[in-house]
Amino acid sequence: MLTWSRVTVRSQARRANVAIPADEPIDAFLPQLAELLDETTASPEETPMDGVRRLVLTTSLGHRLDSESTLSSSQVSDGDLLYLIAEQKAPPVPTVWDVSEAVGLDRLERTDLWSAAHAARAVVLLTGVAAAGLAFQVTLRASLVTTGAVGFAALIAWGLVPIATRRGQPVSASALALVGGIFAIAAVIALDLWHRAGWPAELGAAGLAATLSGCVVSALLKFGRVPLFGGLLASTLCGGWLAACLSGLGYARASALLVCASALLLPFLPGWAMHLTGLHRLDDRRRAGAGAPADDEAALFTSLGEAHALLAVFVLLCSAAMLAGGISLVVWGRPWALVLVAATGASAALRARMFPSAIEVAALIGVAVSAAASLLVAWALRNAAPPLVPSLASTTVLFATLGCSLWSPTPQSRARIRLVCDRLERLAPLALLPAAVGVFDLYARLLKVF
C-alpha cells in the first residue's frame, strides 16, 4: 500500500502544499515538483559550468536531503516545510549546539573524570594503607611469632593473586599483590628489629623485601621481563648489602663491597640484557634458517626494545648502588675509602663509552662527577687552611672542560684518545681491588704479621 506524506514545498517563486509518496526516491518526483513550482528555468547565476541545473530539497534547518533517499528514510514527517532550490544556492548545514549532547561528548573525551578505573585504584590504595597500618602495629611488637605470622600472611596473599587473575578480577589481584609486598617488607623489618642488627641492616632488609616483592608481583601479574629481571638485580644488590651488614662488617665496608661489585658488573650488563630478552635465540634461529621472516622481524624488534630497556634499568641500578656506596665511603673518610671512590668514578666514566643509550651514559657520568665533587669537598673540609689544592684541581677541571668545548679533535686525535681510554679502562678494575683490600685494613695486618 502506497504511503503519502503531506508537506509544504517552497521555491523562490511559489509555495505549495503537496502530497508526496513517502517510500519513493526523491529523484522520482523531483521533476514534477520543479514544474509545479516554476523551477524549470534557471537564471544565469544558477547555471553551473557544465550547463546542467540541479535541484535539491532541504529542510528548514538547511539539511540537504539525499536524492536517492525517501522522505520516510530522511525522517520527514507530515506538515514539515521543505525548500526546493538550486544546488549552487543550497545553504550550508548550520551548526546547532545541543548542551546535553555537548556535555555527553565532553564526558566521553575527558580523562580526568572519576570513573571505574579511579575507583579501582582507590580500592587498591586503601587496601595498601590498611595493610601498612597493620604491618606497622606488628613491627612495634617484633617477635618470632609475629614475624612468622606476617610472613605467612604475605605468602597467602601472593598465593591468592593467580586465583584472582584467572577469575578475571584484576583489582583484587593488584590489591592482594600489594598486601603481600607490604607484609613481606614488614616481616623482614620485624625479623631485623628482633635481631637488632642496626640501621644499615634494616635499610638493606627493607630494600631486599621491597625488590623481592616487586619481582613476585611482576611474575604473578606478568608485567614483562624488564621489571622482573631488574627487580632480581636490585634484590641481589640489597641482599649482598644485608649479608655484609649482618656479618658484622659495618656500613662502610659493606659499601665498599657494593661499590666494587657494581663497578665490576658493568662490562657484563649488555650481554645479560641481550641474553635475558632472547636476542641470542633469535640469532640462533636465523642462522639455522628456522622461523618465518615476518615473525622473526617482529620478535627481533620486540626483543631489541626490551633489551634496551633492561640494559637501562641495569645501568641505573648499578649507578645508584655506586653512588650510594661512594657517599658512604666519603662520609667514612678513611684514605683507602677515598681511593676506592676515586677509582670507582674513573671506572664509571671510562665504562660510559660502551653503552648506547643517553640515560645510561648520563647515569655513569653522574656517578663520576659525584665522586669527583665529593672527593674535592671532603678534601677541602678536612684541612683547616684555605683549600688551595682542591681549588687548583677544580680550576684545572674547569679549564679542561672549557677547552674540550672549544676544541674539535681530528679523527686521528680521537683514535689516539680512544686507545688511551681503552688502556685506562683495562687498568681501572685492577685499581678497585687493591683499594677494596685497603678498606678492610688487610695491609696493616700484613705489616704487623711480617
Short mmCIF file of C-alpha atoms in Angstrom, two decimals:
data_model
loop_
_atom_site.label_atom_id
_atom_site.label_comp_id
_atom_site.label_asym_id
_atom_site.label_seq_id
_atom_site.Cartn_x
_atom_site.Cartn_y
_atom_site.Cartn_z
CA MET A 1 0.00 0.00 0.00
CA LEU A 2 1.37 3.40 -1.02
CA THR A 3 2.10 5.82 1.86
CA TRP A 4 1.82 9.57 1.35
CA SER A 5 3.38 12.47 3.19
CA ARG A 6 1.71 15.88 3.25
CA VAL A 7 4.41 18.54 3.25
CA THR A 8 4.82 22.16 2.27
CA VAL A 9 7.34 22.79 -0.51
CA ARG A 10 8.57 26.30 -1.14
CA SER A 11 10.65 27.67 -4.00
CA GLN A 12 11.79 31.17 -4.89
CA ALA A 13 8.57 31.90 -6.80
CA ARG A 14 5.82 29.77 -5.33
CA ARG A 15 4.71 27.72 -2.37
CA ALA A 16 2.51 24.63 -2.42
CA ASN A 17 1.04 22.08 -0.05
CA VAL A 18 1.52 18.72 -1.76
CA ALA A 19 1.15 15.03 -1.02
CA ILE A 20 4.29 13.10 -1.96
CA PRO A 21 4.90 9.32 -1.86
CA ALA A 22 6.86 8.68 1.31
CA ASP A 23 8.58 5.49 0.13
CA GLU A 24 9.70 6.56 -3.34
CA PRO A 25 13.11 8.08 -4.11
CA ILE A 26 13.16 11.85 -4.23
CA ASP A 27 14.56 11.75 -7.76
CA ALA A 28 11.31 10.14 -8.94
CA PHE A 29 9.07 13.15 -8.16
CA LEU A 30 11.61 15.99 -8.18
CA PRO A 31 10.90 16.96 -11.85
CA GLN A 32 7.14 17.19 -11.15
CA LEU A 33 7.81 19.40 -8.12
CA ALA A 34 10.05 21.66 -10.22
CA GLU A 35 7.35 22.01 -12.87
CA LEU A 36 4.67 22.66 -10.26
CA LEU A 37 6.70 25.40 -8.56
CA ASP A 38 8.01 27.02 -11.79
CA GLU A 39 11.62 25.97 -11.19
CA THR A 40 12.22 24.51 -14.66
CA THR A 41 14.02 27.61 -15.94
CA ALA A 42 17.23 28.83 -14.38
CA SER A 43 18.80 32.22 -14.08
CA PRO A 44 22.37 32.69 -15.38
CA GLU A 45 23.89 32.70 -11.90
CA GLU A 46 22.17 29.39 -11.10
CA THR A 47 23.60 27.65 -14.16
CA PRO A 48 26.80 25.77 -13.32
CA MET A 49 29.82 25.42 -15.57
CA ASP A 50 28.61 22.14 -17.08
CA GLY A 51 25.25 23.69 -18.02
CA VAL A 52 23.19 21.14 -16.02
CA ARG A 53 20.97 22.68 -13.36
CA ARG A 54 20.45 20.51 -10.31
CA LEU A 55 17.67 20.96 -7.78
CA VAL A 56 17.73 19.72 -4.22
CA LEU A 57 15.31 19.55 -1.33
CA THR A 58 16.41 20.97 2.01
CA THR A 59 14.77 21.12 5.41
CA SER A 60 14.06 24.32 7.31
CA LEU A 61 17.34 23.83 9.20
CA GLY A 62 19.32 23.63 5.97
CA HIS A 63 19.83 19.86 5.95
CA ARG A 64 20.06 18.62 2.38
CA LEU A 65 18.00 15.53 1.52
CA ASP A 66 19.77 12.85 -0.46
CA SER A 67 18.20 12.49 -3.89
CA GLU A 68 18.40 8.69 -3.70
CA SER A 69 16.68 8.51 -0.30
CA THR A 70 12.98 8.67 0.50
CA LEU A 71 11.01 11.02 2.71
CA SER A 72 10.46 8.32 5.31
CA SER A 73 14.16 7.37 5.43
CA SER A 74 15.03 11.07 5.73
CA GLN A 75 12.64 11.32 8.72
CA VAL A 76 10.37 13.88 7.04
CA SER A 77 7.01 13.99 8.82
CA ASP A 78 3.61 15.33 7.80
CA GLY A 79 3.45 19.11 7.93
CA ASP A 80 7.20 19.69 7.53
CA LEU A 81 8.46 22.58 5.44
CA LEU A 82 10.85 21.77 2.59
CA TYR A 83 12.72 24.09 0.24
CA LEU A 84 13.28 23.41 -3.47
CA ILE A 85 16.36 25.36 -4.52
CA ALA A 86 19.25 25.09 -6.90
CA GLU A 87 22.23 23.11 -5.66
CA GLN A 88 24.50 26.14 -6.03
CA LYS A 89 22.29 28.16 -3.67
CA ALA A 90 21.79 25.49 -1.04
CA PRO A 91 22.82 26.93 2.35
CA PRO A 92 25.47 25.17 4.38
CA VAL A 93 24.29 22.98 7.17
CA PRO A 94 24.13 25.17 10.28
CA THR A 95 25.97 24.16 13.41
CA VAL A 96 23.42 23.62 16.13
CA TRP A 97 24.81 23.08 19.61
CA ASP A 98 22.86 20.90 21.96
CA VAL A 99 24.02 21.48 25.51
CA SER A 100 23.20 17.99 26.73
CA GLU A 101 24.88 16.41 23.70
CA ALA A 102 27.96 18.61 24.18
CA VAL A 103 28.14 17.61 27.83
CA GLY A 104 27.90 13.95 26.87
CA LEU A 105 30.65 14.26 24.26
CA ASP A 106 32.83 16.14 26.72
CA ARG A 107 32.42 13.39 29.32
CA LEU A 108 33.46 10.80 26.75
CA GLU A 109 36.59 12.72 25.77
CA ARG A 110 37.79 13.81 29.21
CA THR A 111 40.16 11.55 31.12
CA ASP A 112 40.18 13.39 34.45
CA LEU A 113 36.63 12.48 35.47
CA TRP A 114 36.02 9.95 38.21
CA SER A 115 35.48 6.56 36.65
CA ALA A 116 35.58 2.88 37.47
CA ALA A 117 39.36 2.87 36.92
CA HIS A 118 39.78 5.59 39.56
CA ALA A 119 37.55 3.66 41.94
CA ALA A 120 39.67 0.54 41.40
CA ARG A 121 42.87 2.49 42.12
CA ALA A 122 41.27 3.95 45.24
CA VAL A 123 40.33 0.48 46.48
CA VAL A 124 43.88 -0.78 45.91
CA LEU A 125 45.33 2.30 47.64
CA LEU A 126 43.05 1.97 50.66
CA THR A 127 43.90 -1.71 50.90
CA GLY A 128 47.59 -0.84 50.90
CA VAL A 129 47.13 1.83 53.57
CA ALA A 130 45.24 -0.61 55.79
CA ALA A 131 47.91 -3.27 55.29
CA ALA A 132 50.66 -0.74 56.07
CA GLY A 133 48.89 0.28 59.28
CA LEU A 134 48.58 -3.34 60.38
CA ALA A 135 52.21 -4.02 59.47
CA PHE A 136 53.36 -1.01 61.48
CA GLN A 137 51.50 -2.25 64.54
CA VAL A 138 53.10 -5.66 64.15
CA THR A 139 56.64 -4.32 63.79
CA LEU A 140 56.25 -2.37 67.04
CA ARG A 141 55.94 -5.73 68.86
CA ALA A 142 58.60 -7.57 66.91
CA SER A 143 59.00 -11.21 67.89
CA LEU A 144 59.46 -14.54 66.22
CA VAL A 145 55.72 -15.31 66.34
CA THR A 146 54.61 -12.00 64.85
CA THR A 147 57.32 -12.16 62.20
CA GLY A 148 56.29 -15.66 61.17
CA ALA A 149 52.61 -14.70 61.13
CA VAL A 150 53.19 -11.68 58.91
CA GLY A 151 55.44 -13.65 56.58
CA PHE A 152 52.84 -16.42 56.31
CA ALA A 153 50.15 -13.81 55.56
CA ALA A 154 52.36 -12.42 52.77
CA LEU A 155 52.69 -15.89 51.23
CA ILE A 156 48.92 -16.42 51.42
CA ALA A 157 48.26 -13.06 49.75
CA TRP A 158 50.69 -13.84 46.95
CA GLY A 159 49.19 -17.29 46.53
CA LEU A 160 45.73 -15.79 46.01
CA VAL A 161 46.94 -13.47 43.24
CA PRO A 162 46.93 -16.14 40.45
CA ILE A 163 43.48 -17.31 41.54
CA ALA A 164 42.07 -13.78 41.31
CA THR A 165 43.78 -13.30 37.94
CA ARG A 166 42.29 -16.49 36.50
CA ARG A 167 38.83 -15.45 37.72
CA GLY A 168 39.10 -12.15 35.84
CA GLN A 169 39.42 -9.88 38.89
CA PRO A 170 42.46 -7.66 38.23
CA VAL A 171 41.59 -5.22 41.01
CA SER A 172 41.61 -7.98 43.61
CA ALA A 173 44.83 -9.38 42.16
CA SER A 174 46.56 -5.99 42.39
CA ALA A 175 45.31 -5.43 45.95
CA LEU A 176 46.48 -8.88 47.07
CA ALA A 177 49.87 -8.38 45.44
CA LEU A 178 50.26 -5.04 47.22
CA VAL A 179 49.23 -6.55 50.56
CA GLY A 180 51.71 -9.39 50.09
CA GLY A 181 54.53 -6.96 49.35
CA ILE A 182 53.77 -4.79 52.38
CA PHE A 183 53.55 -7.81 54.68
CA ALA A 184 56.82 -9.19 53.29
CA ILE A 185 58.58 -5.89 53.97
CA ALA A 186 57.08 -5.82 57.47
CA ALA A 187 58.18 -9.40 58.14
CA VAL A 188 61.78 -8.74 57.13
CA ILE A 189 61.93 -5.49 59.11
CA ALA A 190 60.39 -7.19 62.15
CA LEU A 191 62.93 -10.00 61.93
CA ASP A 192 65.75 -7.48 61.66
CA LEU A 193 64.43 -5.47 64.62
CA TRP A 194 64.19 -8.67 66.61
CA HIS A 195 67.90 -9.32 65.95
CA ARG A 196 68.75 -5.61 66.45
CA ALA A 197 71.36 -5.51 63.68
CA GLY A 198 71.38 -1.70 63.25
CA TRP A 199 70.04 0.76 60.70
CA PRO A 200 72.26 -0.38 57.76
CA ALA A 201 70.89 -3.90 58.03
CA GLU A 202 67.37 -2.57 58.45
CA LEU A 203 67.79 -0.48 55.31
CA GLY A 204 69.10 -3.47 53.39
CA ALA A 205 66.29 -5.66 54.72
CA ALA A 206 63.66 -3.17 53.62
CA GLY A 207 65.25 -2.89 50.18
CA LEU A 208 65.52 -6.66 49.82
CA ALA A 209 61.90 -7.20 50.83
CA ALA A 210 60.69 -4.43 48.52
CA THR A 211 62.62 -5.68 45.50
CA LEU A 212 61.65 -9.30 46.08
CA SER A 213 58.03 -8.21 46.41
CA GLY A 214 58.33 -6.37 43.12
CA CYS A 215 59.76 -9.49 41.47
CA VAL A 216 56.93 -11.65 42.78
CA VAL A 217 54.31 -9.14 41.68
CA SER A 218 55.90 -8.84 38.22
CA ALA A 219 55.99 -12.61 37.83
CA LEU A 220 52.42 -13.16 39.04
CA LEU A 221 50.82 -10.29 37.12
CA LYS A 222 53.01 -10.83 34.02
CA PHE A 223 54.33 -7.27 33.78
CA GLY A 224 57.16 -8.34 31.49
CA ARG A 225 60.79 -9.32 31.65
CA VAL A 226 62.18 -5.84 32.28
CA PRO A 227 60.68 -5.27 35.78
CA LEU A 228 61.24 -8.91 36.70
CA PHE A 229 64.96 -9.07 35.90
CA GLY A 230 65.52 -5.51 37.09
CA GLY A 231 63.97 -6.46 40.40
CA LEU A 232 66.17 -9.55 40.58
CA LEU A 233 69.32 -7.45 40.15
CA ALA A 234 68.11 -4.97 42.76
CA SER A 235 67.32 -7.87 45.11
CA THR A 236 70.83 -9.24 44.58
CA LEU A 237 72.43 -5.90 45.45
CA CYS A 238 70.21 -5.40 48.51
CA GLY A 239 70.80 -8.98 49.61
CA GLY A 240 74.56 -8.55 49.34
CA TRP A 241 74.37 -5.36 51.39
CA LEU A 242 72.22 -7.08 54.04
CA ALA A 243 74.52 -10.10 54.23
CA ALA A 244 77.57 -7.86 54.63
CA CYS A 245 75.88 -5.85 57.38
CA LEU A 246 74.68 -8.95 59.24
CA SER A 247 78.18 -10.44 59.12
CA GLY A 248 79.45 -7.51 61.18
CA LEU A 249 81.38 -5.60 58.52
CA GLY A 250 79.67 -2.26 59.15
CA TYR A 251 78.11 0.09 56.66
CA ALA A 252 81.45 1.42 55.32
CA ARG A 253 82.96 -1.94 54.38
CA ALA A 254 79.57 -3.12 53.12
CA SER A 255 79.53 -0.02 50.93
CA ALA A 256 82.99 -0.92 49.63
CA LEU A 257 81.76 -4.37 48.61
CA LEU A 258 78.67 -2.86 46.99
CA VAL A 259 80.73 -0.32 45.03
CA CYS A 260 83.23 -2.91 43.80
CA ALA A 261 80.53 -5.39 42.80
CA SER A 262 78.54 -2.75 40.90
CA ALA A 263 81.63 -1.46 39.07
CA LEU A 264 82.77 -4.96 38.13
CA LEU A 265 79.28 -5.86 36.85
CA LEU A 266 79.21 -3.05 34.27
CA PRO A 267 81.01 -4.95 31.44
CA PHE A 268 78.62 -7.90 31.74
CA LEU A 269 75.36 -5.91 31.61
CA PRO A 270 74.95 -5.66 27.78
CA GLY A 271 75.43 -9.40 27.35
CA TRP A 272 72.99 -10.16 30.15
CA ALA A 273 70.37 -7.84 28.68
CA MET A 274 70.61 -9.48 25.24
CA HIS A 275 70.62 -12.98 26.72
CA LEU A 276 67.66 -12.45 29.06
CA THR A 277 65.47 -10.88 26.35
CA GLY A 278 66.05 -13.72 23.87
CA LEU A 279 68.15 -11.99 21.21
CA HIS A 280 70.67 -14.84 21.17
CA ARG A 281 67.86 -17.35 20.48
CA LEU A 282 66.66 -15.27 17.53
CA ASP A 283 70.19 -15.16 16.17
CA ASP A 284 70.48 -18.94 16.51
CA ARG A 285 67.15 -19.39 14.70
CA ARG A 286 68.25 -17.07 11.90
CA ARG A 287 71.49 -18.98 11.43
CA ALA A 288 69.62 -22.27 11.43
CA GLY A 289 67.09 -20.94 8.89
CA ALA A 290 64.05 -21.69 11.05
CA GLY A 291 61.01 -19.50 11.55
CA ALA A 292 59.05 -17.20 9.27
CA PRO A 293 60.85 -13.97 8.28
CA ALA A 294 57.91 -11.76 9.28
CA ASP A 295 57.63 -13.41 12.68
CA ASP A 296 61.38 -13.17 13.18
CA GLU A 297 61.37 -9.49 12.30
CA ALA A 298 58.55 -8.67 14.74
CA ALA A 299 60.15 -10.72 17.50
CA LEU A 300 63.52 -9.13 16.76
CA PHE A 301 62.28 -5.58 17.23
CA THR A 302 60.30 -6.54 20.34
CA SER A 303 63.31 -8.23 21.93
CA LEU A 304 65.57 -5.38 20.90
CA GLY A 305 63.32 -2.83 22.63
CA GLU A 306 63.18 -4.98 25.76
CA ALA A 307 66.97 -5.38 25.69
CA HIS A 308 67.48 -1.61 25.58
CA ALA A 309 65.00 -1.08 28.43
CA LEU A 310 66.53 -3.85 30.54
CA LEU A 311 70.06 -2.55 29.95
CA ALA A 312 68.97 0.94 31.02
CA VAL A 313 67.42 -0.48 34.22
CA PHE A 314 70.58 -2.49 34.96
CA VAL A 315 72.85 0.52 34.46
CA LEU A 316 70.63 2.77 36.59
CA LEU A 317 70.62 0.24 39.43
CA CYS A 318 74.40 -0.20 39.35
CA SER A 319 74.88 3.57 39.13
CA ALA A 320 72.60 4.11 42.13
CA ALA A 321 74.50 1.46 44.09
CA MET A 322 77.87 3.03 43.23
CA LEU A 323 76.59 6.48 44.12
CA ALA A 324 75.14 5.40 47.48
CA GLY A 325 78.21 3.37 48.37
CA GLY A 326 80.56 6.16 47.32
CA ILE A 327 78.77 8.67 49.52
CA SER A 328 79.04 6.28 52.48
CA LEU A 329 82.76 5.85 51.87
CA VAL A 330 83.33 9.60 51.61
CA VAL A 331 81.45 10.13 54.88
CA TRP A 332 83.60 7.44 56.49
CA GLY A 333 86.65 9.37 55.36
CA ARG A 334 89.41 6.76 55.54
CA PRO A 335 92.25 7.20 52.97
CA TRP A 336 91.70 3.85 51.26
CA ALA A 337 87.96 4.57 51.12
CA LEU A 338 88.64 7.82 49.26
CA VAL A 339 90.99 6.00 46.88
CA LEU A 340 88.25 3.47 46.20
CA VAL A 341 85.77 6.27 45.47
CA ALA A 342 88.23 7.84 43.02
CA ALA A 343 88.81 4.51 41.27
CA THR A 344 85.07 3.91 41.07
CA GLY A 345 84.43 7.31 39.50
CA ALA A 346 87.19 6.78 36.93
CA SER A 347 85.88 3.30 36.09
CA ALA A 348 82.32 4.61 35.66
CA ALA A 349 83.47 7.45 33.40
CA LEU A 350 85.52 5.11 31.21
CA ARG A 351 82.81 2.44 31.05
CA ALA A 352 80.24 5.01 29.89
CA ARG A 353 81.69 4.78 26.36
CA MET A 354 80.42 1.25 25.85
CA PHE A 355 76.73 1.99 26.48
CA PRO A 356 74.44 3.25 23.67
CA SER A 357 71.58 4.98 25.47
CA ALA A 358 71.81 8.57 26.65
CA ILE A 359 70.30 7.79 30.05
CA GLU A 360 72.93 5.09 30.65
CA VAL A 361 75.82 7.38 29.73
CA ALA A 362 74.34 10.21 31.81
CA ALA A 363 73.97 7.93 34.85
CA LEU A 364 77.59 6.76 34.72
CA ILE A 365 78.94 10.25 34.08
CA GLY A 366 76.82 11.43 37.00
CA VAL A 367 78.49 8.83 39.21
CA ALA A 368 81.93 10.01 38.09
CA VAL A 369 81.10 13.68 38.60
CA SER A 370 79.56 12.98 42.01
CA ALA A 371 82.62 11.02 43.07
CA ALA A 372 84.98 13.80 41.98
CA ALA A 373 82.87 16.52 43.60
CA SER A 374 82.53 14.63 46.89
CA LEU A 375 86.28 13.99 47.00
CA LEU A 376 87.05 17.66 46.40
CA VAL A 377 84.58 18.73 49.09
CA ALA A 378 85.97 16.19 51.57
CA TRP A 379 89.50 17.35 50.74
CA ALA A 380 88.57 20.99 51.26
CA LEU A 381 86.74 20.36 54.55
CA ARG A 382 89.46 18.17 56.03
CA ASN A 383 92.14 20.90 56.09
CA ALA A 384 91.84 23.93 58.32
CA ALA A 385 93.97 26.01 55.96
CA PRO A 386 92.49 27.61 52.84
CA PRO A 387 91.69 24.83 50.35
CA LEU A 388 94.40 25.74 47.84
CA VAL A 389 94.95 22.32 46.27
CA PRO A 390 91.22 21.49 45.83
CA SER A 391 90.71 24.93 44.32
CA LEU A 392 93.56 24.33 41.87
CA ALA A 393 92.09 20.93 40.99
CA SER A 394 88.65 22.45 40.38
CA THR A 395 90.22 25.20 38.26
CA THR A 396 92.08 22.62 36.20
CA VAL A 397 88.90 20.66 35.58
CA LEU A 398 87.07 23.87 34.68
CA PHE A 399 89.63 24.90 32.06
CA ALA A 400 89.84 21.34 30.75
CA THR A 401 86.09 21.18 30.17
CA LEU A 402 86.10 24.62 28.54
CA GLY A 403 88.92 23.51 26.28
CA CYS A 404 87.00 20.38 25.30
CA SER A 405 84.00 22.53 24.39
CA LEU A 406 86.16 24.80 22.20
CA TRP A 407 88.47 22.20 20.68
CA SER A 408 87.25 19.85 17.97
CA PRO A 409 89.75 16.96 17.69
CA THR A 410 90.68 15.45 14.36
CA PRO A 411 89.82 11.81 13.60
CA GLN A 412 93.43 10.82 14.28
CA SER A 413 93.33 12.56 17.67
CA ARG A 414 90.05 10.86 18.51
CA ALA A 415 91.53 7.47 17.68
CA ARG A 416 94.52 8.12 19.95
CA ILE A 417 92.29 9.32 22.78
CA ARG A 418 90.15 6.23 22.34
CA LEU A 419 93.20 3.97 22.59
CA VAL A 420 94.34 5.72 25.77
CA CYS A 421 90.86 5.38 27.28
CA ASP A 422 90.79 1.68 26.37
CA ARG A 423 94.07 1.10 28.20
CA LEU A 424 92.88 3.04 31.24
CA GLU A 425 89.60 1.13 31.19
CA ARG A 426 91.50 -2.15 31.43
CA LEU A 427 93.50 -0.83 34.38
CA ALA A 428 90.51 0.61 36.28
CA PRO A 429 89.24 -2.75 37.65
CA LEU A 430 92.80 -3.53 38.77
CA ALA A 431 92.76 -0.37 40.88
CA LEU A 432 89.47 -1.28 42.54
CA LEU A 433 90.65 -4.48 44.19
CA PRO A 434 93.76 -3.07 45.96
CA ALA A 435 91.69 -0.14 47.23
CA ALA A 436 88.99 -2.50 48.50
CA VAL A 437 91.65 -4.59 50.24
CA GLY A 438 92.93 -1.41 51.90
CA VAL A 439 89.43 -0.56 53.12
CA PHE A 440 89.41 -3.85 55.08
CA ASP A 441 92.77 -2.96 56.73
CA LEU A 442 94.46 -6.05 55.33
CA TYR A 443 97.67 -4.19 54.54
CA ALA A 444 98.06 -3.09 58.16
CA ARG A 445 97.52 -6.66 59.34
CA LEU A 446 100.12 -7.95 56.88
CA LEU A 447 102.62 -5.37 58.11
CA LYS A 448 102.03 -6.49 61.69
CA VAL A 449 102.49 -10.12 60.70
CA PHE A 450 105.76 -9.58 58.86
#
